[in-house]
């Protein structure tokens, strides 16, 4: 009788890979990749990324004369986006199969994981290109406002964090 250990390891790897990919894709599927960390203008450190970017809020925050074009552009690009997402899904499934194969082939697994990364980056690059095209004609202030809105509550373009949250006093004075 075969030992269940390799199957347990394969299951754990599969769960971890799936969880990481689902989280990554859910957060990044329609958001631009985080730009490289850059020095803040005031010299107080480095700032990174556009975490929490929401495409619906982004489009809603656009000036009305840009909103219709943005929606139309997103619809035009949807077939290509779906095609790239399907390819990324297939690559992820192939990577899972390669990681669970018996006998395990490290070279095949590495190639499958590379293909998965490449396909995921293709999705991101495509969507980033669409978003850049949408904001290209906006002035700097409008672009900053729209990006702030797309980020939602708590975003500060200067990278500062809001102060500590304070609880209101309880009714009993405690």
Coordinates of N, CA and C in Angstrom, one line a residue:
X1 N 0.9 -1.2 0.0 CA 0.0 0.0 0.0 C 0.9 1.2 0.0
X2 N 0.5 2.2 -0.8 CA 1.3 3.4 -0.9 C 1.1 4.3 0.3
X3 N 2.1 5.1 0.6 CA 2.0 6.0 1.7 C 1.1 7.2 1.3
X4 N 0.3 7.7 2.1 CA -0.5 8.9 1.8 C 0.2 10.2 1.8
X5 N 1.5 10.2 2.4 CA 2.2 11.4 2.6 C 2.4 12.2 1.3
X6 N 2.8 11.7 0.1 CA 3.0 12.5 -1.1 C 1.6 13.1 -1.5
X7 N 0.5 12.4 -1.3 CA -0.8 13.0 -1.7 C -1.2 14.1 -0.7
X8 N -0.8 14.0 0.5 CA -1.1 15.0 1.5 C -0.3 16.3 1.2
X9 N 1.0 16.1 0.8 CA 1.8 17.2 0.5 C 1.3 17.9 -0.8
X10 N 0.9 17.0 -1.8 CA 0.4 17.6 -3.0 C -0.9 18.4 -2.8
X11 N -1.7 17.9 -1.9 CA -3.0 18.6 -1.6 C -2.7 19.9 -0.9
X12 N -1.8 19.9 0.0 CA -1.4 21.2 0.7 C -0.8 22.2 -0.3
X13 N 0.1 21.7 -1.1 CA 0.7 22.6 -2.2 C -0.5 23.2 -3.0
X14 N -1.4 22.3 -3.5 CA -2.5 22.7 -4.3 C -3.3 23.8 -3.6
X15 N -3.7 23.5 -2.4 CA -4.5 24.5 -1.6 C -3.8 25.8 -1.5
X16 N -2.5 25.8 -1.1 CA -1.7 27.0 -1.0 C -1.6 27.8 -2.3
X17 N -1.3 27.0 -3.4 CA -1.2 27.7 -4.7 C -2.5 28.3 -5.1
X18 N -3.6 27.5 -4.9 CA -5.0 28.0 -5.3 C -5.3 29.2 -4.4
X19 N -5.1 29.2 -3.1 CA -5.4 30.3 -2.3 C -4.6 31.5 -2.6
X20 N -3.4 31.4 -2.9 CA -2.5 32.5 -3.3 C -3.0 33.1 -4.6
X21 N -3.3 32.2 -5.6 CA -3.7 32.7 -6.9 C -5.1 33.4 -6.8
X22 N -6.0 32.8 -6.1 CA -7.3 33.4 -6.0 C -7.2 34.7 -5.3
X23 N -6.5 34.9 -4.3 CA -6.3 36.2 -3.6 C -5.7 37.2 -4.5
X24 N -4.6 36.7 -5.2 CA -3.9 37.6 -6.1 C -4.8 38.0 -7.3
X25 N -5.4 37.1 -7.9 CA -6.3 37.4 -9.0 C -7.5 38.3 -8.6
X26 N -8.1 38.0 -7.5 CA -9.2 38.8 -7.0 C -8.8 40.2 -6.8
X27 N -7.6 40.4 -6.2 CA -7.2 41.8 -5.9 C -6.6 42.5 -7.1
X28 N -5.9 41.8 -8.0 CA -5.2 42.4 -9.1 C -5.8 42.2 -10.5
X29 N -6.9 41.4 -10.6 CA -7.4 41.1 -11.9 C -7.7 42.4 -12.7
X30 N -8.4 43.3 -12.0 CA -8.7 44.5 -12.8 C -8.0 45.8 -12.3
X31 N -6.9 45.6 -11.5 CA -6.2 46.7 -11.0 C -4.8 46.7 -11.6
X32 N -4.3 47.9 -11.8 CA -2.9 48.0 -12.3 C -1.9 47.4 -11.3
X33 N -0.8 46.9 -11.8 CA 0.2 46.4 -10.9 C 0.8 47.6 -10.2
X34 N 1.3 47.3 -9.0 CA 1.9 48.3 -8.2 C 3.2 48.8 -8.8
X35 N 3.3 50.1 -8.9 CA 4.6 50.6 -9.5 C 5.7 50.4 -8.5
X36 N 6.9 50.4 -9.0 CA 8.0 50.2 -8.1 C 8.0 51.3 -7.0
X37 N 8.6 50.9 -5.9 CA 8.6 51.9 -4.8 C 9.4 53.1 -5.2
X38 N 8.9 54.3 -4.9 CA 9.6 55.5 -5.2 C 9.8 56.3 -4.0
X39 N 10.8 57.2 -4.0 CA 11.0 58.1 -2.9 C 9.9 59.1 -2.8
X40 N 9.4 59.4 -1.6 CA 8.3 60.4 -1.5 C 9.0 61.8 -1.7
X41 N 8.2 62.7 -2.2 CA 8.8 64.0 -2.5 C 9.3 64.7 -1.2
X42 N 8.7 64.4 -0.1 CA 9.2 65.1 1.1 C 10.4 64.4 1.8
X43 N 10.9 63.3 1.1 CA 12.0 62.6 1.6 C 11.7 61.7 2.9
X44 N 10.5 61.5 3.2 CA 10.1 60.8 4.4 C 10.0 59.3 4.2
X45 N 10.5 58.7 3.2 CA 10.5 57.3 3.0 C 10.1 57.0 1.6
X46 N 9.6 55.7 1.4 CA 9.2 55.3 0.1 C 7.7 54.9 0.1
X47 N 7.1 55.1 -1.1 CA 5.7 54.7 -1.2 C 5.6 53.7 -2.3
X48 N 4.6 52.8 -2.2 CA 4.4 51.8 -3.2 C 3.0 51.6 -3.5
X49 N 2.7 51.2 -4.7 CA 1.5 50.5 -5.2 C 0.2 51.3 -5.1
X50 N -0.8 50.6 -5.7 CA -2.2 51.1 -5.7 C -3.1 50.0 -5.1
X51 N -2.7 49.5 -4.0 CA -3.6 48.5 -3.3 C -5.0 49.1 -3.2
X52 N -6.0 48.2 -3.3 CA -7.3 48.5 -3.1 C -8.0 49.2 -4.2
X53 N -7.4 49.2 -5.4 CA -7.9 49.8 -6.6 C -9.2 49.1 -7.0
X54 N -10.3 49.9 -7.2 CA -11.6 49.4 -7.6 C -12.0 50.0 -8.9
X55 N -12.1 49.2 -10.0 CA -12.4 49.7 -11.3 C -13.8 50.4 -11.3
X56 N -14.8 49.8 -10.6 CA -16.1 50.5 -10.7 C -16.0 51.9 -10.1
X57 N -15.3 52.0 -8.9 CA -15.2 53.3 -8.3 C -14.4 54.2 -9.2
X58 N -13.4 53.7 -9.9 CA -12.6 54.4 -10.8 C -13.4 55.0 -11.9
X59 N -14.3 54.2 -12.6 CA -15.1 54.7 -13.7 C -16.1 55.7 -13.1
X60 N -16.7 55.4 -12.0 CA -17.7 56.3 -11.4 C -17.1 57.7 -11.1
X61 N -15.8 57.7 -10.7 CA -15.1 59.0 -10.3 C -14.7 59.8 -11.5
X62 N -14.7 59.2 -12.7 CA -14.3 59.9 -13.9 C -15.3 61.1 -14.2
X63 N -14.8 62.2 -14.8 CA -15.7 63.2 -15.2 C -16.7 62.6 -16.2
X64 N -18.0 63.1 -16.2 CA -19.0 62.5 -17.0 C -18.6 62.3 -18.5
X65 N -17.9 63.3 -19.0 CA -17.5 63.3 -20.4 C -16.5 62.1 -20.7
X66 N -15.8 61.6 -19.7 CA -14.9 60.5 -19.9 C -15.5 59.2 -19.5
X67 N -16.5 59.2 -18.7 CA -17.1 58.0 -18.1 C -17.6 57.1 -19.2
X68 N -18.4 57.6 -20.1 CA -19.0 56.8 -21.2 C -17.9 56.2 -22.1
X69 N -16.9 57.0 -22.4 CA -15.8 56.4 -23.2 C -15.0 55.3 -22.5
X70 N -14.9 55.5 -21.1 CA -14.2 54.5 -20.3 C -15.0 53.2 -20.3
X71 N -16.3 53.3 -20.1 CA -17.1 52.1 -20.1 C -17.0 51.4 -21.5
X72 N -17.1 52.2 -22.5 CA -17.1 51.7 -23.9 C -15.7 51.0 -24.1
X73 N -14.6 51.6 -23.7 CA -13.3 51.0 -23.9 C -13.2 49.7 -23.1
X74 N -13.7 49.6 -21.9 CA -13.7 48.4 -21.1 C -14.5 47.3 -21.8
X75 N -15.7 47.6 -22.4 CA -16.5 46.7 -23.1 C -15.7 46.2 -24.3
X76 N -15.1 47.1 -25.1 CA -14.3 46.7 -26.3 C -13.2 45.7 -25.9
X77 N -12.6 45.9 -24.8 CA -11.4 45.1 -24.4 C -11.8 43.9 -23.6
X78 N -13.1 43.7 -23.3 CA -13.5 42.6 -22.5 C -13.2 41.2 -23.2
X79 N -13.5 41.1 -24.5 CA -13.2 39.8 -25.1 C -11.7 39.4 -24.9
X80 N -10.8 40.4 -25.2 CA -9.4 40.1 -25.0 C -9.0 39.8 -23.6
X81 N -9.6 40.5 -22.7 CA -9.4 40.3 -21.2 C -9.8 38.9 -20.8
X82 N -11.0 38.5 -21.3 CA -11.5 37.2 -21.0 C -10.6 36.1 -21.5
X83 N -10.2 36.3 -22.8 CA -9.3 35.3 -23.4 C -8.0 35.2 -22.6
X84 N -7.4 36.3 -22.2 CA -6.2 36.2 -21.4 C -6.5 35.6 -20.0
X85 N -7.6 35.9 -19.4 CA -8.0 35.3 -18.1 C -8.2 33.8 -18.2
X86 N -8.8 33.3 -19.4 CA -8.9 31.9 -19.6 C -7.6 31.2 -19.7
X87 N -6.7 31.9 -20.4 CA -5.3 31.3 -20.6 C -4.6 31.3 -19.2
X88 N -4.8 32.3 -18.4 CA -4.2 32.3 -17.1 C -4.8 31.1 -16.2
X89 N -6.1 30.9 -16.4 CA -6.7 29.8 -15.6 C -6.1 28.5 -16.1
X90 N -6.0 28.3 -17.4 CA -5.5 27.0 -17.9 C -4.0 26.8 -17.4
X91 N -3.3 27.9 -17.5 CA -1.9 27.8 -17.0 C -1.8 27.4 -15.6
X92 N -2.7 28.0 -14.8 CA -2.7 27.7 -13.3 C -3.0 26.2 -13.1
X93 N -4.0 25.7 -13.8 CA -4.4 24.3 -13.7 C -3.3 23.4 -14.1
X94 N -2.6 23.7 -15.2 CA -1.4 22.9 -15.7 C -0.3 23.0 -14.6
X95 N -0.1 24.1 -14.0 CA 0.9 24.2 -12.9 C 0.5 23.3 -11.7
X96 N -0.8 23.3 -11.4 CA -1.2 22.4 -10.3 C -1.0 20.9 -10.6
X97 N -1.3 20.6 -11.9 CA -1.1 19.2 -12.3 C 0.4 18.9 -12.2
X98 N 1.2 19.8 -12.7 CA 2.7 19.5 -12.7 C 3.2 19.4 -11.3
X99 N 2.7 20.2 -10.4 CA 3.1 20.2 -9.0 C 2.7 18.9 -8.3
X100 N 1.6 18.3 -8.8 CA 1.1 17.0 -8.1 C 1.5 15.8 -8.9
X101 N 2.2 15.9 -10.0 CA 2.5 14.7 -10.8 C 3.4 13.7 -10.0
X102 N 3.2 12.5 -10.3 CA 4.0 11.4 -9.8 C 4.4 10.5 -10.9
X103 N 5.7 10.4 -11.2 CA 6.8 11.0 -10.4 C 6.9 12.5 -10.7
X104 N 7.4 13.2 -9.7 CA 7.5 14.6 -9.8 C 8.7 15.0 -10.7
X105 N 8.4 15.9 -11.6 CA 9.5 16.4 -12.5 C 9.7 17.9 -12.2
X106 N 10.7 18.2 -11.5 CA 11.0 19.6 -11.1 C 11.1 20.6 -12.3
X107 N 11.7 20.1 -13.4 CA 11.8 21.0 -14.6 C 10.4 21.3 -15.2
X108 N 9.6 20.2 -15.3 CA 8.3 20.4 -15.8 C 7.4 21.4 -14.9
X109 N 7.6 21.2 -13.6 CA 6.9 22.0 -12.7 C 7.3 23.5 -12.8
X110 N 8.6 23.7 -12.9 CA 9.2 25.0 -13.1 C 8.7 25.7 -14.3
X111 N 8.7 25.0 -15.4 CA 8.1 25.5 -16.7 C 6.7 25.9 -16.6
X112 N 5.9 25.0 -15.9 CA 4.5 25.2 -15.8 C 4.2 26.5 -14.9
X113 N 5.0 26.6 -13.8 CA 4.9 27.8 -13.0 C 5.3 29.1 -13.7
X114 N 6.3 29.0 -14.5 CA 6.7 30.1 -15.3 C 5.6 30.5 -16.3
X115 N 5.0 29.6 -16.9 CA 3.9 29.8 -17.9 C 2.7 30.5 -17.1
X116 N 2.5 30.0 -15.9 CA 1.4 30.6 -15.1 C 1.7 32.0 -14.8
X117 N 2.9 32.3 -14.4 CA 3.3 33.7 -14.1 C 3.2 34.6 -15.3
X118 N 3.7 34.1 -16.5 CA 3.7 34.8 -17.7 C 2.2 35.2 -18.1
X119 N 1.3 34.2 -18.0 CA 0.0 34.4 -18.4 C -0.7 35.4 -17.4
X120 N -0.4 35.3 -16.2 CA -1.0 36.3 -15.2 C -0.5 37.7 -15.5
X121 N 0.8 37.8 -15.8 CA 1.3 39.1 -16.1 C 0.7 39.7 -17.4
X122 N 0.4 38.8 -18.4 CA -0.3 39.3 -19.6 C -1.6 39.9 -19.3
X123 N -2.4 39.3 -18.4 CA -3.7 39.8 -18.0 C -3.5 41.2 -17.4
X124 N -2.6 41.3 -16.4 CA -2.3 42.6 -15.8 C -1.9 43.6 -16.8
X125 N -1.0 43.3 -17.6 CA -0.5 44.3 -18.6 C -1.6 44.8 -19.5
X126 N -2.4 43.9 -19.9 CA -3.5 44.3 -20.8 C -4.5 45.3 -20.1
X127 N -4.8 44.9 -18.9 CA -5.8 45.8 -18.1 C -5.1 47.1 -17.8
X128 N -3.8 47.1 -17.4 CA -3.1 48.3 -17.1 C -3.1 49.2 -18.3
X129 N -2.9 48.6 -19.5 CA -2.9 49.4 -20.7 C -4.2 50.1 -21.0
X130 N -5.3 49.4 -20.7 CA -6.6 50.0 -20.9 C -6.8 51.2 -19.9
X131 N -6.4 51.0 -18.6 CA -6.6 52.0 -17.6 C -5.7 53.2 -18.0
X132 N -4.5 53.0 -18.4 CA -3.6 54.1 -18.8 C -4.3 54.9 -20.0
X133 N -4.8 54.2 -20.9 CA -5.5 54.9 -22.1 C -6.6 55.7 -21.6
X134 N -7.3 55.3 -20.6 CA -8.5 56.0 -20.1 C -8.1 57.3 -19.4
X135 N -7.0 57.3 -18.6 CA -6.6 58.5 -17.8 C -5.6 59.4 -18.6
X136 N -5.2 58.9 -19.8 CA -4.1 59.7 -20.5 C -4.5 61.1 -20.8
X137 N -5.7 61.4 -21.0 CA -6.1 62.8 -21.4 C -6.6 63.6 -20.2
X138 N -6.6 63.0 -19.0 CA -7.0 63.8 -17.8 C -5.9 64.7 -17.3
X139 N -6.2 65.8 -16.8 CA -5.2 66.7 -16.2 C -4.7 66.0 -14.9
X140 N -3.6 66.5 -14.4 CA -3.0 65.8 -13.2 C -3.9 65.9 -12.0
X141 N -4.6 67.0 -11.7 CA -5.5 67.0 -10.5 C -6.7 66.1 -10.7
X142 N -7.3 66.0 -11.8 CA -8.4 65.1 -12.1 C -8.0 63.7 -12.0
X143 N -6.8 63.4 -12.6 CA -6.3 62.0 -12.5 C -6.0 61.6 -11.0
X144 N -5.5 62.5 -10.3 CA -5.2 62.2 -8.8 C -6.5 62.0 -8.1
X145 N -7.5 62.8 -8.4 CA -8.8 62.7 -7.7 C -9.4 61.3 -8.0
X146 N -9.4 61.0 -9.3 CA -10.0 59.7 -9.8 C -9.3 58.5 -9.2
X147 N -8.0 58.6 -9.1 CA -7.3 57.5 -8.5 C -7.5 57.4 -7.0
X148 N -7.6 58.5 -6.4 CA -8.0 58.5 -4.9 C -9.3 57.9 -4.7
X149 N -10.3 58.2 -5.5 CA -11.6 57.6 -5.4 C -11.6 56.1 -5.7
X150 N -10.8 55.7 -6.7 CA -10.7 54.3 -7.0 C -10.1 53.5 -5.9
X151 N -9.3 54.2 -5.1 CA -8.7 53.5 -3.9 C -9.6 53.4 -2.8
X152 N -10.6 54.3 -2.7 CA -11.6 54.2 -1.6 C -11.1 55.0 -0.4
X153 N -11.8 54.7 0.7 CA -11.5 55.3 2.0 C -10.1 55.1 2.4
X154 N -9.5 56.1 3.1 CA -8.2 55.9 3.7 C -7.0 56.1 2.8
X155 N -7.2 56.3 1.5 CA -6.1 56.5 0.7 C -5.6 57.9 0.8
X156 N -4.3 58.1 0.9 CA -3.6 59.4 1.0 C -2.5 59.3 0.0
X157 N -2.5 60.2 -1.1 CA -1.5 60.1 -2.1 C -0.1 60.4 -1.6
X158 N 0.0 61.1 -0.4 CA 1.3 61.4 0.1 C 1.9 60.2 0.9
X159 N 1.1 59.1 1.0 CA 1.6 57.9 1.6 C 1.4 57.9 3.1
X160 N 1.0 59.0 3.7 CA 0.8 59.0 5.2 C -0.4 58.2 5.6
X161 N -0.2 57.6 6.7 CA -1.4 56.8 7.3 C -2.2 57.7 8.2
X162 N -3.5 57.5 8.2 CA -4.3 58.3 9.1 C -3.9 58.0 10.6
X163 N -4.2 58.9 11.4 CA -3.9 58.7 12.9 C -4.6 57.5 13.4
X164 N -4.3 57.2 14.7 CA -5.0 56.0 15.3 C -6.5 56.3 15.4
X165 N -7.2 55.2 15.3 CA -8.7 55.2 15.4 C -9.1 55.4 16.9
X166 N -9.9 56.3 17.1 CA -10.4 56.6 18.5 C -11.8 56.1 18.6
X167 N -12.0 55.4 19.7 CA -13.4 54.9 20.0 C -14.1 56.0 20.7
X168 N -15.4 56.2 20.4 CA -16.2 57.2 21.1 C -16.4 56.6 22.5
X169 N -16.5 57.6 23.5 CA -16.7 57.1 24.9 C -18.0 56.2 25.0
X170 N -17.9 55.2 25.8 CA -19.1 54.4 26.0 C -20.2 55.1 26.8
X171 N -21.4 54.8 26.7 CA -22.5 55.5 27.4 C -22.3 55.4 28.9
X172 N -21.7 54.4 29.4 CA -21.6 54.3 30.9 C -20.3 55.0 31.4
X173 N -19.6 55.7 30.5 CA -18.5 56.5 30.9 C -17.2 55.8 30.9
X174 N -17.2 54.5 30.5 CA -15.9 53.7 30.6 C -15.2 53.6 29.4

